[in-house]
mmCIF file of C-alpha atoms and ligand atoms in Angstrom:
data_model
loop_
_atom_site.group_PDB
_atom_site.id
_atom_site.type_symbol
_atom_site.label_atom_id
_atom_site.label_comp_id
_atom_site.label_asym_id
_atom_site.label_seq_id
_atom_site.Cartn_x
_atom_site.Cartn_y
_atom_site.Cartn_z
ATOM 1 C CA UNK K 17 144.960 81.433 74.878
ATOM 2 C CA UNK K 18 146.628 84.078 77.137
ATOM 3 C CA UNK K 19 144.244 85.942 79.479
ATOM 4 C CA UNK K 20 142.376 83.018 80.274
ATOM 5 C CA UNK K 21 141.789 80.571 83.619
ATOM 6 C CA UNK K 22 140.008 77.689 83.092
ATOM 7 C CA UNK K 23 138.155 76.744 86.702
ATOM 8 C CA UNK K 24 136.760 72.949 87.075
ATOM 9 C CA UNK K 25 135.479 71.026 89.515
ATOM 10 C CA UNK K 26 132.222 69.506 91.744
ATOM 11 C CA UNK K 27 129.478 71.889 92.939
ATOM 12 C CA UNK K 28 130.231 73.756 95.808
ATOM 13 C CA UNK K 29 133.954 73.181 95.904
ATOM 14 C CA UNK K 30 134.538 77.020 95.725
ATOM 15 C CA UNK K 31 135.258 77.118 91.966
ATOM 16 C CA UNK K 32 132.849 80.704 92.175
ATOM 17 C CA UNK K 33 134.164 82.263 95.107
ATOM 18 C CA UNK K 34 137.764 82.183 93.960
ATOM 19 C CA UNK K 35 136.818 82.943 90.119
ATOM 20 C CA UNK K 36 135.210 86.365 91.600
ATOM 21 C CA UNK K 37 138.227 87.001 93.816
ATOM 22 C CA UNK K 38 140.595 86.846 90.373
ATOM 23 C CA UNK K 39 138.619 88.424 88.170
ATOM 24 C CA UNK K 40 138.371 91.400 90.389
ATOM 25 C CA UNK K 41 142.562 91.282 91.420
ATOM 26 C CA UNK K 42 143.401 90.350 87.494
ATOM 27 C CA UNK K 43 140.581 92.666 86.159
ATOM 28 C CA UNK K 44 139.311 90.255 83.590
ATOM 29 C CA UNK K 45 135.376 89.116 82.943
ATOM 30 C CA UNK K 46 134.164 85.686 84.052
ATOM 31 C CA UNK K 47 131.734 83.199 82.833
ATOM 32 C CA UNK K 48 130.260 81.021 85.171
ATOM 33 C CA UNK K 49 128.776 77.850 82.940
ATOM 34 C CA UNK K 50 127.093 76.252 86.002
ATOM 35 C CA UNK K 51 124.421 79.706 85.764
ATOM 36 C CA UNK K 52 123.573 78.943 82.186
ATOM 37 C CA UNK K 53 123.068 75.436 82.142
ATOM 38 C CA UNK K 54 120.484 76.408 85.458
ATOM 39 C CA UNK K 55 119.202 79.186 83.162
ATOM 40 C CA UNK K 56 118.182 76.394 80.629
ATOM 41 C CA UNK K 57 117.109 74.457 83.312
ATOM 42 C CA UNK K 58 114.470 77.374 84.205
ATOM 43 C CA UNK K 59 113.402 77.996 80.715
ATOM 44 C CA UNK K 60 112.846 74.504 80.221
ATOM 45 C CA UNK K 61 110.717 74.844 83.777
ATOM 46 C CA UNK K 62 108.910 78.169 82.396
ATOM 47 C CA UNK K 63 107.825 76.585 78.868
ATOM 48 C CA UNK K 64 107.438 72.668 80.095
ATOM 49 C CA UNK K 65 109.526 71.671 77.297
ATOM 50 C CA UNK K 66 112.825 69.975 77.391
ATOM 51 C CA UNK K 67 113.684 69.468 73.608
ATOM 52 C CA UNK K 68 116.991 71.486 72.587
ATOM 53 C CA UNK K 69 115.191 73.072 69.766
ATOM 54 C CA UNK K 70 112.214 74.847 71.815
ATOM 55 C CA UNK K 71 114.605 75.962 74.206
ATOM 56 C CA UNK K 72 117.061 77.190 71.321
ATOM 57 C CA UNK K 73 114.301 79.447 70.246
ATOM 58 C CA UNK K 74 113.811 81.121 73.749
ATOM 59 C CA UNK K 75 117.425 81.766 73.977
ATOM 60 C CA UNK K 76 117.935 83.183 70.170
ATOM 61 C CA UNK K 77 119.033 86.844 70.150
ATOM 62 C CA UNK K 78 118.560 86.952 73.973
ATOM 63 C CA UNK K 79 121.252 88.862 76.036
ATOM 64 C CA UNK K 80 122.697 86.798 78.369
ATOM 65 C CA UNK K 81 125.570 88.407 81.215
ATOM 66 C CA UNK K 82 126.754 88.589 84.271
ATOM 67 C CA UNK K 83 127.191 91.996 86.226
ATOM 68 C CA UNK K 84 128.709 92.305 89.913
ATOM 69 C CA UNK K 85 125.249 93.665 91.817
ATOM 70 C CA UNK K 86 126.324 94.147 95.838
ATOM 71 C CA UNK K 87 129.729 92.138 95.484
ATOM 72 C CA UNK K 88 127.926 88.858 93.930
ATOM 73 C CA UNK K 89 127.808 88.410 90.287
ATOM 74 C CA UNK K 90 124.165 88.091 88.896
ATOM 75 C CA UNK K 91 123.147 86.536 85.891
ATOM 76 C CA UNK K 92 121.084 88.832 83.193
ATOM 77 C CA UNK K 93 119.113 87.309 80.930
ATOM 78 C CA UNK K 94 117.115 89.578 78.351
ATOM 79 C CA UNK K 95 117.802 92.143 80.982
ATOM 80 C CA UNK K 96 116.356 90.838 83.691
ATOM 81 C CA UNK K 97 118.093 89.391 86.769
ATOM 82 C CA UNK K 98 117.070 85.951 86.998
ATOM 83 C CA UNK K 99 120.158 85.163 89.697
ATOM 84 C CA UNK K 100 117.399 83.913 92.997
ATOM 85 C CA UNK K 101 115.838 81.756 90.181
ATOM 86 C CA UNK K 102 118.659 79.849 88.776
ATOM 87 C CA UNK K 103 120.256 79.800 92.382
ATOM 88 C CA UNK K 104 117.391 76.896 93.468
ATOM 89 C CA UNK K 105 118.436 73.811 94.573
ATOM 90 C CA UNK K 106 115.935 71.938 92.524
ATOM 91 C CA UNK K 107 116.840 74.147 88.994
ATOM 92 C CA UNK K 108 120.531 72.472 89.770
ATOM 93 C CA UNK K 109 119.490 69.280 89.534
ATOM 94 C CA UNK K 110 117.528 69.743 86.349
ATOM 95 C CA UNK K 111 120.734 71.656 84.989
ATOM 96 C CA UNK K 112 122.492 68.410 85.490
ATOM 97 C CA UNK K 113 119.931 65.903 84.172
ATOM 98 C CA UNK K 114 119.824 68.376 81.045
ATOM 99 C CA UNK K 115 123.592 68.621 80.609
ATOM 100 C CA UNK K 116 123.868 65.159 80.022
ATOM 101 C CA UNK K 117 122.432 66.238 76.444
ATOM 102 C CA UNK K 118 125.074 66.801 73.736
ATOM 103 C CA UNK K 119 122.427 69.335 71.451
ATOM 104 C CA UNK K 120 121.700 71.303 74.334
ATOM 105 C CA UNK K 121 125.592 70.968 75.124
ATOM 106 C CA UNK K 122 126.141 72.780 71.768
ATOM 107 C CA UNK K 123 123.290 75.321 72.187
ATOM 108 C CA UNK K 124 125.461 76.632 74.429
ATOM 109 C CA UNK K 125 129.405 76.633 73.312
ATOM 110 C CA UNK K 126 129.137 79.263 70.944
ATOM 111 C CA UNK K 127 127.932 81.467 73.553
ATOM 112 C CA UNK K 128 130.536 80.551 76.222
ATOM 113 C CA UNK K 129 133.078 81.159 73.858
ATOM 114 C CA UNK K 130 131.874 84.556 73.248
ATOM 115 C CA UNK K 131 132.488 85.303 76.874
ATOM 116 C CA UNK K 132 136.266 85.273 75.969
ATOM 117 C CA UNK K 133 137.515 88.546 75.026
ATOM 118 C CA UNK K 134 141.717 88.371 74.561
ATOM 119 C CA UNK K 135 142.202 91.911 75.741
ATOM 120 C CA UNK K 136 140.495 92.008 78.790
ATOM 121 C CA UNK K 137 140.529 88.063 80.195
ATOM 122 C CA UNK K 138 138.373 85.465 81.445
ATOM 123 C CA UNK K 139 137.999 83.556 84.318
ATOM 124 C CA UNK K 140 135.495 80.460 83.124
ATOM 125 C CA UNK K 141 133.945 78.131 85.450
ATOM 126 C CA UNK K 142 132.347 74.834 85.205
ATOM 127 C CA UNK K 143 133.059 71.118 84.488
ATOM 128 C CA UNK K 144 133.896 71.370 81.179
ATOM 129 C CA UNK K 145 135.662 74.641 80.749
ATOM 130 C CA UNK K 146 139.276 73.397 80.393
ATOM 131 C CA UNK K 147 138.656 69.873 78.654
ATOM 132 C CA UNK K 148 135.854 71.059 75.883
ATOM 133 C CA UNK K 149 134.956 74.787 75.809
ATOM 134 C CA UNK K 150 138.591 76.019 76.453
ATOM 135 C CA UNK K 151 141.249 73.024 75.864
ATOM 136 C CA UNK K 152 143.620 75.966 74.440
ATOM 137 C CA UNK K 153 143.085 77.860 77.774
ATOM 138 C CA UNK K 154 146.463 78.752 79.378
ATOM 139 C CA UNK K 155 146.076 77.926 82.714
ATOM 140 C CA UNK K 156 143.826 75.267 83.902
ATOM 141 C CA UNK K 157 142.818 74.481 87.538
ATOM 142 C CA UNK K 158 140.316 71.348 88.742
ATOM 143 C CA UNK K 159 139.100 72.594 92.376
ATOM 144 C CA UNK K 160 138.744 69.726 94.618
ATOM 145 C CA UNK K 161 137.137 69.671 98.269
ATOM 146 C CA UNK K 162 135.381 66.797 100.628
ATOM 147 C CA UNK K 163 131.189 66.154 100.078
ATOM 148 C CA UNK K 164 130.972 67.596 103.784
ATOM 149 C CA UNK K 165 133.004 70.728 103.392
ATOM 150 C CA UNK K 166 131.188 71.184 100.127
ATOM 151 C CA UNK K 167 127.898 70.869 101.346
ATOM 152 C CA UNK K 168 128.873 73.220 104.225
ATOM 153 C CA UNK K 169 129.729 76.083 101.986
ATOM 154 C CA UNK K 170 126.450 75.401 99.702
ATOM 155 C CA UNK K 171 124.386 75.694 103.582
ATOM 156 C CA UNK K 172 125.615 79.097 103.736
ATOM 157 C CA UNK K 173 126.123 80.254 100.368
ATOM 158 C CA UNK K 174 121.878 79.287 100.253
ATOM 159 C CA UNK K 175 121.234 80.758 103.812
ATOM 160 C CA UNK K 176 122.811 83.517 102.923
ATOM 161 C CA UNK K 177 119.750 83.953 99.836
ATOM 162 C CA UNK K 178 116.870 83.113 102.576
ATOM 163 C CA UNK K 179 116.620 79.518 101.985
ATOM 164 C CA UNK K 180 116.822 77.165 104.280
ATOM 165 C CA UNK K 181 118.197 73.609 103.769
ATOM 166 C CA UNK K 182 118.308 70.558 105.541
ATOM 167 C CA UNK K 183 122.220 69.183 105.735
ATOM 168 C CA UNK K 184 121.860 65.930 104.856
ATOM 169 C CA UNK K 185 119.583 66.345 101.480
ATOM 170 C CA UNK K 186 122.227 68.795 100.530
ATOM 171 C CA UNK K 187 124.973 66.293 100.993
ATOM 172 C CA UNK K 188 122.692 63.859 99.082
ATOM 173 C CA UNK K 189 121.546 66.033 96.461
ATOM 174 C CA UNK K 190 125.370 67.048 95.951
ATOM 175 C CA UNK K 191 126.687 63.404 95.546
ATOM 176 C CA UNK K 192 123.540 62.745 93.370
ATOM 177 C CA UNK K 193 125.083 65.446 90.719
ATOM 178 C CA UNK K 194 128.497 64.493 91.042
ATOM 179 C CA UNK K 195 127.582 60.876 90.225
ATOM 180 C CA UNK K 196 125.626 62.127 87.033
ATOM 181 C CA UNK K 197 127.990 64.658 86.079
ATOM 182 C CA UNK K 198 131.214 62.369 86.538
ATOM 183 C CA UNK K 199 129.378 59.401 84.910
ATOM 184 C CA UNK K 200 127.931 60.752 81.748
ATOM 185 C CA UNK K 201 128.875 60.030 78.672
ATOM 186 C CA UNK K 202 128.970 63.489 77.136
ATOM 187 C CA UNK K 203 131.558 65.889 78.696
ATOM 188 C CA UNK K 204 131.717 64.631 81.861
ATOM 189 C CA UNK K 205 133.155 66.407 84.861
ATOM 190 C CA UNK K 206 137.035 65.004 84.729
ATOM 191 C CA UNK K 207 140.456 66.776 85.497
ATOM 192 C CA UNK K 208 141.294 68.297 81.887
ATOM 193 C CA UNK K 209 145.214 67.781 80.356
ATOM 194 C CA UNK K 210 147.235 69.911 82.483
ATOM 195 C CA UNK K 211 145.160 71.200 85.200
ATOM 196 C CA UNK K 212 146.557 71.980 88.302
ATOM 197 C CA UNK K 213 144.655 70.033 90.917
ATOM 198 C CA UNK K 214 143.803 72.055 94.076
ATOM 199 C CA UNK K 215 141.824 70.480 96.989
ATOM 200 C CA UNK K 216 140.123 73.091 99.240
ATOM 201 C CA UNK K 217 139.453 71.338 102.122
ATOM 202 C CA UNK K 218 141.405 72.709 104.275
ATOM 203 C CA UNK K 219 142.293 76.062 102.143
ATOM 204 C CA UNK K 220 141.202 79.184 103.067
ATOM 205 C CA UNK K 221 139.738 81.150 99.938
ATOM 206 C CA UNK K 222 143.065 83.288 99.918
ATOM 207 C CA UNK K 223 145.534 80.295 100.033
ATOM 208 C CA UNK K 224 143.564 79.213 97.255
ATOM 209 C CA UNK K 225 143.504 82.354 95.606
ATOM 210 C CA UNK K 226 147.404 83.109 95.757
ATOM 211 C CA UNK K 227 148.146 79.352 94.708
ATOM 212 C CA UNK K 228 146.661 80.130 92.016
ATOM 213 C CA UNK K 229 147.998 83.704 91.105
ATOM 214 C CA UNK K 230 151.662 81.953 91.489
ATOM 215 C CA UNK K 231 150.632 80.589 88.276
ATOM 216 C CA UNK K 232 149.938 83.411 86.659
HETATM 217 O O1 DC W 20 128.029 74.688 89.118
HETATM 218 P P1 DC W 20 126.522 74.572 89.184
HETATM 219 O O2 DC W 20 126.051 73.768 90.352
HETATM 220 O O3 DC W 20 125.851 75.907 89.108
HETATM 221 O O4 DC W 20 126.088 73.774 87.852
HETATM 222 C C1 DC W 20 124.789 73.300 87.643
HETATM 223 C C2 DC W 20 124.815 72.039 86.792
HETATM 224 O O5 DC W 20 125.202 72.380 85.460
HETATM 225 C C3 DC W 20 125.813 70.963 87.221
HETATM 226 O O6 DC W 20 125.254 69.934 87.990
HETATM 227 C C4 DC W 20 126.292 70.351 85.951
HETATM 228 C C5 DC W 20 126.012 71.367 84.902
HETATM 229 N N1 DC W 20 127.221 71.963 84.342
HETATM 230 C C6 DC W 20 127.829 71.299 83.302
HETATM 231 O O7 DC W 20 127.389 70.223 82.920
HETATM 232 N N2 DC W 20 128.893 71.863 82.671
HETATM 233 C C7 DC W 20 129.402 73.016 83.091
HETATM 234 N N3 DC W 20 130.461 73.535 82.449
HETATM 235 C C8 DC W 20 128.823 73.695 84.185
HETATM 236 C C9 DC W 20 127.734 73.124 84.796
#
């Protein structure tokens, strides 16, 4: 597939940040696959059920995008912006624990693929996006960076939204998830075929950026 960037990698090592930064240089759409799995996670919250099939039936015939509101992409869901919901630190970790399902997997590949239109582009991001939802994706990156730097940039990514949060159950909360979503048996989070492995660390979102437009 032309036109399309596959971004992988732990939460919080910049994967959204730099697939914003493309999309707006390249011009194409992006999919971030982290906000729907949290999206399920807050249906799941909203109708106390966690069974694939109940939460198939909220999501039938539902829109679902994303649209750039003040420079930050917010997610849409039957037109309403349900972006400070899905952005909660305790809606990640359900995400993860229900990711680990293969049905509710599947709920959603149909729709991811959907994101991916051939004449405008798409920048997906996630931990599956190169290795299940996009293996024929032309250029595929796994974005790398330490637990501490990530955990930094999650501090103020969440500050930035009003919410304050203690370092150290962020930097526990973040190597809970990466153990579940590394470890799982069902697409877990792994460096797809031919990515290009970038570690952040010590990147600035630009060096990142342009290491990845050399690609292109
Ligand atoms: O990137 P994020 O923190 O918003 O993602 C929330 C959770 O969703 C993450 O812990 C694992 C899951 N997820 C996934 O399993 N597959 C994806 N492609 C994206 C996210």
């Amino acid at each position: 597939m032309d036109k399309l960037i596959t971004i992988d990698g732990p939460g919080g090592s910049g994967k959204g940040t730099v697939a914003k930064i493309l999309a707006a240089k390249l011009g194409w759409n992006i999919l971030d696959s982290g906000a729907l799995y949290r999206l399920i996670a807050l249906i799941s919250e909203n109708i106390k059920k966690t069974d694939p099939d109940s939460i198939g039936k909220e999501l039938k015939d539902k829109s679902i995008f994303f649209e750039l509101v003040k420079d930050q992409y917010h997610l849409f869901f039957d037109g309403k912006d349900v972006t400070n919901f899905i952005r909660r630190e305790e809606i990640g970790v359900k995400a993860s624990d229900l990711a680990h399902n293969q049905n509710i997997r599947n709920l959603i590949k149909d729709t991811q693929r959907s994101f991916y239109d051939p004449n405008i582009g798409l920048i997906a991001d996630g931990r599956d996006m190169g290795s299940v939802v996009f293996p024929e994706a032309g250029i595929k990156i796994y974005l790398d960076a330490s637990i501490e730097e990530r955990a930094k940039r999650r501090q103020i990514q969440l500050k930035e939204k009003g919410m304050e949060v203690n370092m150290r159950n962020l930097i526990s909360s973040l190597e809970d998830r990466d153990l579940k979503d590394k470890n799982r048996d069902v697409s877990p989070l792994l460096i797809p075929k031919g990515a290009k492995v970038i570690d952040s660390t010590n990147l600035s979102i630009d060096e990142v950026v342009n290491k990845i437009m050399d690609l292109i």
